[in-house]
XYZ file of N, CA and C in Angstrom:
729
model
N -24.802 26.241 36.799
C -24.990 26.722 35.416
C -26.236 26.088 34.815
N -26.901 26.878 33.996
C -28.089 26.377 33.312
C -27.915 26.527 31.803
N -28.453 25.552 31.087
C -28.423 25.594 29.620
C -29.534 24.703 29.116
N -30.111 25.050 27.993
C -31.243 24.277 27.477
C -30.817 22.842 27.208
N -31.763 21.902 27.374
C -31.442 20.500 27.059
C -30.925 20.323 25.633
N -31.452 21.125 24.702
C -30.993 21.015 23.309
C -29.516 21.367 23.187
N -29.106 22.446 23.847
C -27.699 22.836 23.796
C -26.818 21.806 24.512
N -27.332 21.244 25.577
C -26.553 20.227 26.285
C -26.346 18.993 25.392
N -27.382 18.657 24.625
C -27.233 17.500 23.727
C -26.193 17.766 22.636
N -26.087 19.014 22.216
C -25.080 19.350 21.197
C -23.670 19.080 21.724
N -23.517 19.208 23.046
C -22.204 18.910 23.631
C -21.767 17.475 23.341
N -22.728 16.570 23.214
C -22.386 15.181 22.884
C -21.751 15.098 21.502
N -22.285 15.894 20.568
C -21.703 15.918 19.220
C -20.285 16.494 19.259
N -20.120 17.537 20.059
C -18.786 18.138 20.175
C -17.811 17.147 20.811
N -18.271 16.453 21.853
C -17.409 15.464 22.519
C -17.013 14.351 21.556
N -17.975 13.923 20.739
C -17.669 12.879 19.762
C -16.665 13.385 18.721
N -16.832 14.622 18.289
C -15.883 15.205 17.335
C -14.500 15.334 17.961
N -14.455 15.745 19.223
C -13.160 15.858 19.910
C -12.480 14.502 20.017
N -13.274 13.467 20.288
C -12.709 12.111 20.372
C -12.134 11.690 19.022
N -12.868 11.957 17.964
C -12.410 11.578 16.625
C -11.221 12.426 16.190
N -11.203 13.700 16.587
C -10.048 14.553 16.278
C -8.804 14.023 16.981
N -8.971 13.600 18.238
C -7.834 13.041 18.987
C -7.330 11.757 18.323
N -8.247 10.930 17.852
C -7.854 9.705 17.154
C -7.082 10.030 15.875
N -7.579 11.011 15.132
C -6.908 11.404 13.897
C -5.518 11.963 14.191
N -5.387 12.704 15.273
C -4.079 13.267 15.641
C -3.102 12.157 16.024
N -3.597 11.152 16.744
C -2.725 10.012 17.083
C -2.299 9.274 15.828
N -3.237 9.111 14.895
C -2.903 8.436 13.635
C -1.907 9.250 12.820
N -1.997 10.574 12.946
C -1.074 11.445 12.199
C 0.321 11.431 12.800
N 0.402 11.474 14.120
C 1.706 11.570 14.783
C 2.324 10.213 15.103
N 1.479 9.195 15.227
C 1.988 7.859 15.559
C 1.300 6.822 14.669
N 1.674 6.782 13.387
C 1.044 5.797 12.493
C 1.292 4.378 12.985
N 0.373 3.497 12.667
C 0.449 2.120 13.170
C 1.710 1.392 12.702
N 2.292 1.859 11.603
C 3.484 1.190 11.065
C 4.770 1.648 11.750
N 4.688 2.670 12.605
C 5.902 3.296 13.142
C 6.793 2.317 13.897
N 6.193 1.490 14.744
C 6.992 0.563 15.554
C 7.750 -0.431 14.666
N 7.058 -0.974 13.683
C 7.706 -1.944 12.792
C 8.778 -1.266 11.939
N 8.531 -0.034 11.513
C 9.526 0.689 10.726
C 10.788 0.907 11.549
N 10.636 1.299 12.811
C 11.793 1.488 13.689
C 12.546 0.178 13.882
N 11.780 -0.903 14.030
C 12.399 -2.219 14.187
C 13.187 -2.592 12.928
N 12.616 -2.311 11.772
C 13.286 -2.632 10.509
C 14.537 -1.790 10.305
N 14.511 -0.550 10.773
C 15.704 0.293 10.670
C 16.860 -0.340 11.442
N 16.569 -0.805 12.661
C 17.608 -1.452 13.467
C 18.076 -2.747 12.812
N 17.129 -3.528 12.298
C 17.491 -4.790 11.632
C 18.355 -4.513 10.413
N 17.972 -3.501 9.632
C 18.724 -3.173 8.416
C 20.141 -2.717 8.743
N 20.302 -1.944 9.807
C 21.637 -1.508 10.207
C 22.517 -2.703 10.554
N 21.946 -3.661 11.285
C 22.708 -4.867 11.641
C 23.021 -5.690 10.391
N 22.055 -5.786 9.487
C 22.295 -6.535 8.249
C 23.353 -5.858 7.386
N 23.376 -4.535 7.379
C 24.416 -3.816 6.632
C 25.793 -4.080 7.222
N 25.865 -4.098 8.560
C 27.154 -4.403 9.195
C 27.616 -5.808 8.834
N 26.672 -6.745 8.843
C 27.026 -8.126 8.501
C 27.424 -8.233 7.034
N 26.721 -7.494 6.168
C 27.068 -7.506 4.744
C 28.463 -6.940 4.532
N 28.790 -5.879 5.248
C 30.135 -5.302 5.143
C 31.185 -6.328 5.571
N 30.884 -7.075 6.634
C 31.835 -8.070 7.144
C 32.040 -9.201 6.140
N 30.941 -9.767 5.617
C 31.090 -10.897 4.692
C 31.664 -10.440 3.359
N 31.373 -9.206 2.969
C 31.958 -8.678 1.737
C 33.460 -8.501 1.899
N 33.879 -8.029 3.078
C 35.306 -7.900 3.351
C 36.004 -9.240 3.321
N 35.357 -10.255 3.891
C 35.926 -11.609 3.862
C 36.049 -12.111 2.426
N 35.012 -11.893 1.634
C 35.051 -12.319 0.234
C 36.160 -11.606 -0.530
N 36.299 -10.314 -0.306
C 37.337 -9.554 -1.006
C 38.732 -10.036 -0.623
N 38.907 -10.373 0.665
C 40.206 -10.886 1.114
C 40.526 -12.219 0.433
N 39.514 -13.088 0.337
C 39.729 -14.395 -0.294
C 40.005 -14.227 -1.784
N 39.299 -13.305 -2.431
C 39.560 -13.042 -3.846
C 40.975 -12.522 -4.065
N 41.428 -11.667 -3.152
C 42.799 -11.153 -3.240
C 43.800 -12.291 -3.099
N 43.516 -13.205 -2.165
C 44.392 -14.361 -1.976
C 44.416 -15.227 -3.232
N 43.252 -15.408 -3.874
C 43.182 -16.213 -5.088
C 43.987 -15.569 -6.216
N 43.888 -14.262 -6.345
C 44.653 -13.567 -7.390
C 46.156 -13.728 -7.160
N 46.568 -13.691 -5.898
C 48.000 -13.861 -5.592
C 48.465 -15.264 -5.978
N 47.651 -16.270 -5.655
C 48.036 -17.643 -6.005
C 48.050 -17.818 -7.516
N 47.070 -17.273 -8.200
C 47.035 -17.361 -9.662
C 48.263 -16.695 -10.273
N 48.683 -15.573 -9.675
C 49.887 -14.902 -10.155
C 51.118 -15.781 -9.926
N 51.173 -16.430 -8.751
C 52.303 -17.316 -8.446
C 52.328 -18.504 -9.403
N 51.168 -19.059 -9.698
C 51.084 -20.179 -10.637
C 51.593 -19.754 -12.013
N 51.180 -18.571 -12.449
C 51.617 -18.068 -13.753
C 53.132 -17.888 -13.798
N 53.713 -17.386 -12.708
C 55.162 -17.193 -12.661
C 55.900 -18.529 -12.704
N 55.385 -19.519 -11.970
C 56.011 -20.858 -11.976
C 55.923 -21.471 -13.367
N 54.778 -21.315 -14.023
C 54.627 -21.852 -15.372
C 55.617 -21.190 -16.330
N 55.775 -19.880 -16.175
C 56.743 -19.173 -17.030
C 58.166 -19.669 -16.794
N 58.524 -19.853 -15.527
C 59.870 -20.352 -15.212
C 60.076 -21.770 -15.737
N 59.058 -22.620 -15.625
C 59.181 -23.991 -16.145
C 59.355 -23.986 -17.661
N 58.561 -23.119 -18.309
C 58.680 -23.041 -19.769
C 60.061 -22.535 -20.173
N 60.567 -21.557 -19.441
C 61.879 -21.011 -19.756
C 62.983 -22.057 -19.515
N 62.882 -22.758 -18.383
C 63.892 -23.779 -18.077
C 63.839 -24.930 -19.077
N 62.610 -25.254 -19.529
C 62.485 -26.329 -20.511
C 63.173 -25.943 -21.816
N 63.046 -24.670 -22.188
C 63.724 -24.191 -23.396
C 65.243 -24.245 -23.222
N 65.714 -23.825 -22.032
C 67.145 -23.852 -21.767
C 67.673 -25.294 -21.749
N 66.836 -26.197 -21.176
C 67.256 -27.601 -21.121
C 67.370 -28.188 -22.527
N 66.452 -27.820 -23.374
C 66.481 -28.342 -24.742
C 67.721 -27.867 -25.494
N 68.212 -26.693 -25.113
C 69.375 -26.133 -25.815
C 70.680 -26.408 -25.086
N 70.609 -27.014 -23.864
C 71.817 -27.208 -23.051
C 72.717 -28.299 -23.652
N 74.033 -28.060 -23.594
C 75.040 -29.031 -24.064
C 75.928 -29.491 -22.916
N 75.864 -28.717 -21.805
C 76.664 -29.054 -20.622
C 75.863 -29.996 -19.732
N 76.393 -31.203 -19.457
C 75.645 -32.170 -18.650
C 75.290 -31.642 -17.262
N 76.213 -30.937 -16.598
C 75.926 -30.422 -15.257
C 74.803 -29.371 -15.300
N 74.872 -28.515 -16.305
C 73.832 -27.494 -16.453
C 72.489 -28.146 -16.727
N 72.522 -29.210 -17.565
C 71.283 -29.906 -17.889
C 70.694 -30.573 -16.649
N 71.583 -31.159 -15.825
C 71.112 -31.820 -14.608
C 70.496 -30.800 -13.638
N 71.134 -29.636 -13.519
C 70.621 -28.592 -12.633
C 69.255 -28.105 -13.118
N 69.124 -27.976 -14.421
C 67.841 -27.528 -14.969
C 66.741 -28.562 -14.724
N 67.103 -29.835 -14.849
C 66.124 -30.898 -14.606
C 65.636 -30.867 -13.155
N 66.613 -30.657 -12.215
C 66.233 -30.571 -10.800
C 65.310 -29.365 -10.553
N 65.656 -28.252 -11.161
C 64.838 -27.048 -10.966
C 63.451 -27.224 -11.566
N 63.390 -27.880 -12.743
C 62.082 -28.114 -13.376
C 61.227 -29.018 -12.498
N 61.840 -30.047 -11.889
C 61.109 -30.953 -10.999
C 60.611 -30.201 -9.759
N 61.488 -29.333 -9.221
C 61.105 -28.541 -8.048
C 59.962 -27.602 -8.392
N 60.047 -26.990 -9.576
C 58.978 -26.089 -10.002
C 57.667 -26.845 -10.222
N 57.764 -28.074 -10.684
C 56.564 -28.887 -10.894
C 55.859 -29.161 -9.566
N 56.679 -29.490 -8.531
C 56.091 -29.714 -7.208
C 55.481 -28.432 -6.662
N 56.209 -27.322 -6.866
C 55.699 -26.025 -6.417
C 54.388 -25.688 -7.121
N 54.304 -25.938 -8.407
C 53.092 -25.651 -9.153
C 51.937 -26.527 -8.678
N 52.244 -27.792 -8.385
C 51.203 -28.702 -7.903
C 50.639 -28.227 -6.568
N 51.559 -27.791 -5.679
C 51.112 -27.278 -4.376
C 50.260 -26.022 -4.549
N 50.704 -25.149 -5.446
C 49.960 -23.916 -5.678
C 48.580 -24.199 -6.264
N 48.517 -25.155 -7.177
C 47.231 -25.481 -7.789
C 46.280 -26.103 -6.780
N 46.824 -26.914 -5.838
C 45.981 -27.451 -4.762
C 45.435 -26.312 -3.898
N 46.332 -25.370 -3.566
C 45.902 -24.213 -2.774
C 44.885 -23.382 -3.546
N 45.099 -23.301 -4.851
C 44.183 -22.526 -5.694
C 42.788 -23.132 -5.665
N 42.707 -24.441 -5.756
C 41.403 -25.106 -5.700
C 40.714 -24.860 -4.360
N 41.514 -24.918 -3.280
C 40.950 -24.681 -1.946
C 40.409 -23.256 -1.831
N 41.185 -22.293 -2.291
C 40.761 -20.896 -2.193
C 39.574 -20.626 -3.112
N 39.534 -21.277 -4.284
C 38.388 -21.116 -5.163
C 37.104 -21.578 -4.476
N 37.208 -22.651 -3.708
C 36.050 -23.118 -2.944
C 35.632 -22.104 -1.892
N 36.642 -21.496 -1.252
C 36.349 -20.476 -0.246
C 35.732 -19.230 -0.889
N 36.178 -18.897 -2.083
C 35.578 -17.765 -2.802
C 34.114 -18.061 -3.118
N 33.849 -19.275 -3.550
C 32.470 -19.667 -3.858
C 31.585 -19.563 -2.619
N 32.113 -20.040 -1.480
C 31.350 -19.939 -0.228
C 31.137 -18.484 0.167
N 32.182 -17.677 0.002
C 32.079 -16.264 0.367
C 31.078 -15.539 -0.533
N 31.083 -15.865 -1.821
C 30.106 -15.274 -2.741
C 28.681 -15.638 -2.325
N 28.499 -16.893 -1.921
C 27.170 -17.343 -1.496
C 26.741 -16.613 -0.222
N 27.693 -16.398 0.702
C 27.374 -15.694 1.949
C 26.974 -14.248 1.664
N 27.696 -13.607 0.744
C 27.363 -12.227 0.379
C 25.988 -12.168 -0.271
N 25.721 -13.114 -1.182
C 24.425 -13.135 -1.864
C 23.280 -13.361 -0.878
N 23.493 -14.269 0.080
C 22.445 -14.553 1.068
C 22.187 -13.339 1.951
N 23.270 -12.678 2.368
C 23.109 -11.500 3.213
C 22.456 -10.354 2.450
N 22.816 -10.212 1.185
C 22.209 -9.172 0.356
C 20.716 -9.434 0.182
N 20.350 -10.718 0.053
C 18.936 -11.072 -0.091
C 18.158 -10.692 1.169
N 18.759 -10.950 2.340
C 18.107 -10.556 3.595
C 17.924 -9.043 3.655
N 18.971 -8.334 3.268
C 18.908 -6.865 3.276
C 17.848 -6.352 2.311
N 17.775 -6.971 1.140
C 16.784 -6.551 0.142
C 15.360 -6.778 0.658
N 15.153 -7.912 1.343
C 13.831 -8.206 1.900
C 13.434 -7.178 2.945
N 14.378 -6.852 3.819
C 14.117 -5.852 4.855
C 13.838 -4.491 4.237
N 14.632 -4.129 3.243
C 14.467 -2.830 2.583
C 13.115 -2.749 1.886
N 12.717 -3.837 1.228
C 11.426 -3.857 0.526
C 10.268 -3.673 1.495
N 10.325 -4.399 2.617
C 9.261 -4.264 3.618
C 9.244 -2.851 4.193
N 10.422 -2.328 4.507
C 10.503 -0.986 5.066
C 9.983 0.070 4.113
N 10.315 -0.071 2.837
C 9.857 0.887 1.839
C 8.339 0.867 1.714
N 7.778 -0.340 1.703
C 6.326 -0.474 1.585
C 5.620 0.106 2.810
N 6.148 -0.204 3.998
C 5.521 0.305 5.219
C 5.638 1.822 5.319
N 6.785 2.348 4.902
C 6.972 3.800 4.938
C 5.993 4.498 4.006
N 5.809 3.934 2.820
C 4.861 4.512 1.871
C 3.443 4.466 2.432
N 3.077 3.341 3.056
C 1.746 3.217 3.632
C 1.572 4.188 4.798
N 2.636 4.329 5.621
C 2.571 5.245 6.756
C 2.369 6.682 6.277
N 3.085 7.061 5.220
C 2.924 8.419 4.676
C 1.499 8.644 4.179
N 0.951 7.620 3.517
C -0.422 7.732 3.024
C -1.405 7.850 4.190
N -1.185 7.035 5.235
C -2.075 7.087 6.402
C -1.972 8.431 7.122
N -0.761 8.950 7.229
C -0.568 10.250 7.879
C -1.279 11.348 7.088
N -1.151 11.289 5.757
C -1.822 12.288 4.920
C -3.339 12.196 5.078
N -3.861 10.967 5.111
C -5.307 10.785 5.276
C -5.760 11.278 6.640
N -4.973 10.976 7.687
C -5.329 11.419 9.032
C -5.268 12.940 9.145
N -4.303 13.538 8.453
C -4.190 15.000 8.458
C -5.423 15.636 7.816
N -5.829 15.089 6.676
C -7.019 15.606 5.995
C -8.265 15.409 6.848
N -8.375 14.210 7.458
C -9.543 13.930 8.295
C -9.582 14.866 9.495
N -8.418 15.066 10.135
C -8.366 15.949 11.288
C -8.782 17.371 10.939
N -8.342 17.833 9.777
C -8.709 19.186 9.346
C -10.212 19.295 9.108
N -10.796 18.261 8.483
C -12.238 18.273 8.222
C -13.027 18.221 9.529
N -12.580 17.363 10.464
C -13.258 17.266 11.754
C -13.170 18.576 12.529
N -12.030 19.255 12.423
C -11.870 20.541 13.109
C -12.843 21.573 12.551
N -13.028 21.553 11.238
C -13.992 22.477 10.631
C -15.413 22.147 11.089
N -15.706 20.839 11.142
C -17.029 20.424 11.601
C -17.253 20.854 13.053
N -16.240 20.690 13.869
C -16.373 21.062 15.286
C -16.610 22.562 15.429
N -15.879 23.325 14.650
C -16.039 24.777 14.729
C -17.476 25.174 14.394
N -18.032 24.525 13.389
C -19.403 24.843 12.993
C -20.399 24.441 14.074
N -20.204 23.248 14.652
C -21.124 22.786 15.692
C -20.983 23.627 16.956
N -19.733 23.908 17.337
C -19.493 24.678 18.566
C -20.103 26.074 18.483
N -20.214 26.606 17.277
C -20.778 27.951 17.109
C -22.252 28.009 17.489
N -22.896 26.841 17.586
C -24.318 26.812 17.930
C -24.558 26.701 19.428
N -23.481 26.617 20.197
C -23.593 26.452 21.647
C -23.248 27.768 22.336
N -23.994 28.173 23.338
C -23.672 29.402 24.071
C -22.236 29.366 24.598
N -21.573 30.494 24.531
C -20.162 30.563 24.918
C -19.912 30.073 26.346
N -20.717 30.451 27.344
C -20.446 29.973 28.711
C -20.501 28.445 28.818
N -21.485 27.845 28.148
C -21.607 26.383 28.191
C -20.417 25.732 27.497
N -20.009 26.289 26.370
C -18.855 25.739 25.655
C -17.588 25.868 26.501
N -17.443 26.979 27.182
C -16.269 27.176 28.037
C -16.267 26.170 29.180
N -17.446 25.911 29.752
C -17.547 24.929 30.830
C -17.201 23.526 30.317
N -17.711 23.204 29.158
C -17.372 21.907 28.547
C -15.862 21.805 28.333
N -15.262 22.852 27.769
C -13.821 22.843 27.476
C -13.016 22.654 28.753
N -13.435 23.315 29.815
C -12.732 23.178 31.090
C -12.776 21.741 31.582
N -13.942 21.129 31.504
C -14.081 19.763 31.998
C -13.415 18.744 31.082
N -13.388 19.068 29.787
C -12.794 18.136 28.819
C -11.293 17.965 29.024
N -10.687 18.873 29.785
C -9.249 18.745 30.049
C -8.951 17.525 30.916
N -9.953 17.071 31.707
C -9.727 15.945 32.620
C -10.747 14.822 32.476
N -11.631 14.943 31.499
C -12.661 13.910 31.334
C -13.156 13.931 29.890
N -14.252 13.222 29.663
C -14.844 13.242 28.324
C -15.469 14.594 28.003
N -15.573 15.445 29.002
C -16.182 16.760 28.783
C -17.682 16.716 28.932
N -18.318 15.861 28.158
C -19.768 15.652 28.233
C -20.051 14.219 27.816
N -21.026 13.632 28.503
C -21.360 12.237 28.188
C -22.825 11.990 28.487
N -23.361 10.998 27.815
C -24.763 10.646 27.985
C -24.936 9.839 29.271
N -25.984 10.131 29.980
C -26.368 9.307 31.127
C -27.361 8.273 30.620
N -26.949 7.011 30.610
C -27.770 5.939 30.042
C -28.078 4.900 31.107
N -29.364 4.777 31.449
C -29.802 3.787 32.435
C -28.932 3.824 33.693
N -28.714 5.053 34.163
C -27.970 5.245 35.404
C -26.471 5.112 35.276
N -25.963 4.980 34.060
C -24.526 4.816 33.840
C -23.959 6.018 33.101
N -22.854 6.546 33.589
C -22.167 7.629 32.880
C -21.380 7.022 31.732
N -21.699 7.416 30.505
C -21.000 6.871 29.344
C -19.583 7.433 29.207
N -19.261 8.442 30.014
C -17.916 8.991 29.969
C -16.913 8.127 30.700
N -17.283 7.654 31.895
C -16.364 6.808 32.686
C -16.881 5.390 32.851
N -18.088 5.112 32.321
C -18.685 3.773 32.343
C -18.969 3.270 33.758
N -19.259 4.197 34.646
C -19.551 3.832 36.039
C -21.047 4.010 36.309
N -21.636 3.010 36.969
C -23.049 3.092 37.368
C -23.147 3.980 38.606
N -23.931 5.011 38.512
C -24.017 5.962 39.613
C -24.854 5.405 40.761
N -24.474 5.723 41.993
C -25.256 5.283 43.164
C -26.650 5.904 43.160
N -27.560 5.266 43.867
C -28.933 5.747 43.908
C -29.057 7.156 44.450
N -28.221 7.497 45.432
C -28.298 8.844 46.001
C -27.942 9.905 44.968
N -26.920 9.637 44.168
C -26.537 10.591 43.119
C -27.621 10.680 42.053
N -28.196 9.548 41.706
C -29.255 9.551 40.700
C -30.470 10.317 41.195
N -30.779 10.190 42.482
C -31.912 10.929 43.038
C -31.680 12.431 42.967
N -30.440 12.825 43.230
C -30.115 14.247 43.170
C -30.230 14.760 41.739
N -29.737 13.955 40.784
C -29.844 14.342 39.377
C -31.305 14.368 38.945
N -32.075 13.435 39.459
C -33.493 13.343 39.099
C -34.255 14.595 39.549
N -33.828 15.157 40.657
C -34.507 16.332 41.188
C -34.088 17.625 40.492
N -32.970 17.559 39.739
C -32.459 18.766 39.078
C -33.390 19.190 37.951
N -33.432 20.518 37.715
C -34.267 21.054 36.633
C -33.736 20.584 35.282
N -34.620 20.569 34.279
C -34.209 20.082 32.961
C -33.060 20.896 32.371
N -33.017 22.178 32.681
C -31.961 23.008 32.097
C -30.746 23.140 33.011
N -30.733 22.414 34.118
C -29.565 22.452 35.001
C -28.442 21.620 34.380
N -27.234 22.130 34.468
C -26.066 21.385 33.986
C -25.561 20.537 35.150
N -25.746 19.243 35.045
C -25.352 18.340 36.132
C -24.054 17.621 35.769
N -23.387 17.123 36.794
C -22.068 16.513 36.592
C -22.047 15.070 37.046
N -21.161 14.297 36.446
C -20.911 12.939 36.936
C -20.073 13.058 38.203
N -20.511 12.481 39.298
C -19.757 12.595 40.547
C -18.429 11.832 40.504
N -18.265 10.972 39.515
C -17.047 10.175 39.429
C -15.977 10.844 38.563
N -16.331 11.208 37.318
C -15.319 11.763 36.402
C -15.444 13.259 36.196
N -16.551 13.845 36.596
C -16.698 15.285 36.503
C -17.198 15.805 35.177
N -17.513 14.945 34.228
C -18.008 15.441 32.939
C -19.465 15.876 33.065
N -19.926 16.676 32.107
C -21.321 17.091 32.073
C -22.181 15.896 31.677
N -23.168 15.585 32.474
C -24.067 14.470 32.176
C -25.272 14.994 31.401
N -25.444 14.473 30.214
C -26.569 14.880 29.359
C -27.692 13.874 29.555
N -28.834 14.363 29.948
C -29.975 13.510 30.264
C -30.943 13.411 29.079
N -31.403 12.200 28.824
C -32.414 11.964 27.799
C -33.417 10.954 28.368
N -34.330 10.534 27.513
C -35.303 9.534 27.965
C -34.648 8.191 28.270
N -33.402 7.995 27.828
C -32.696 6.741 28.083
C -31.896 6.767 29.387
N -31.995 7.862 30.109
C -31.145 8.020 31.296
C -31.595 7.176 32.476
N -32.818 6.671 32.415
C -33.305 5.827 33.511
C -33.695 6.623 34.735
N -34.095 7.851 34.520
C -34.501 8.691 35.643
C -36.006 8.641 35.825
């Protein structure tokens, strides 16, 4: 195939646009925050499970505290009632029985109040555990929200950039003969498509070409479309090619 050196040089612009379009597409479909966002989703799920567990423990302890408080209130009511009955009692045996019951209730109340203090401490610990876990969850959620917002902004920017680059490519490609563009497109499926030959090096695969290949390229006409023997892309020759 033959094409003017000017048209061959335009292929470099198209190749550069294709590279930038590919970068924009990667940024659109795989934003840099994606991995961390996925990690935070997993962390948040585990933190939610832990929060549910510690909240359940706290609720159980609170329920236990309410039961003890109810028992204490009932014992106090019974003691108050027995004290009233004792004050009004005229029968010595009845009075003695009431005194024994009041003493028993006093011991029961003391035991309940000791248990109440213990459970109150456990409630305090459980509240602290819930608060600490909630703080961890809030931190994770805040980071995730910020990263998600940034990712959306980056995706939108990459989408706009990709659209602009596509328009630019269409305009540039329109200046290249259709056969040459088709040849470039075919090669671009497996290589850079077109690359500059700089001081004997293919800029597409970064390989220094052997002297025999360079001699063959050197003998080719200026309008001949030559290829890199390594990657197969179109080699664009300029004064920097070292020929």
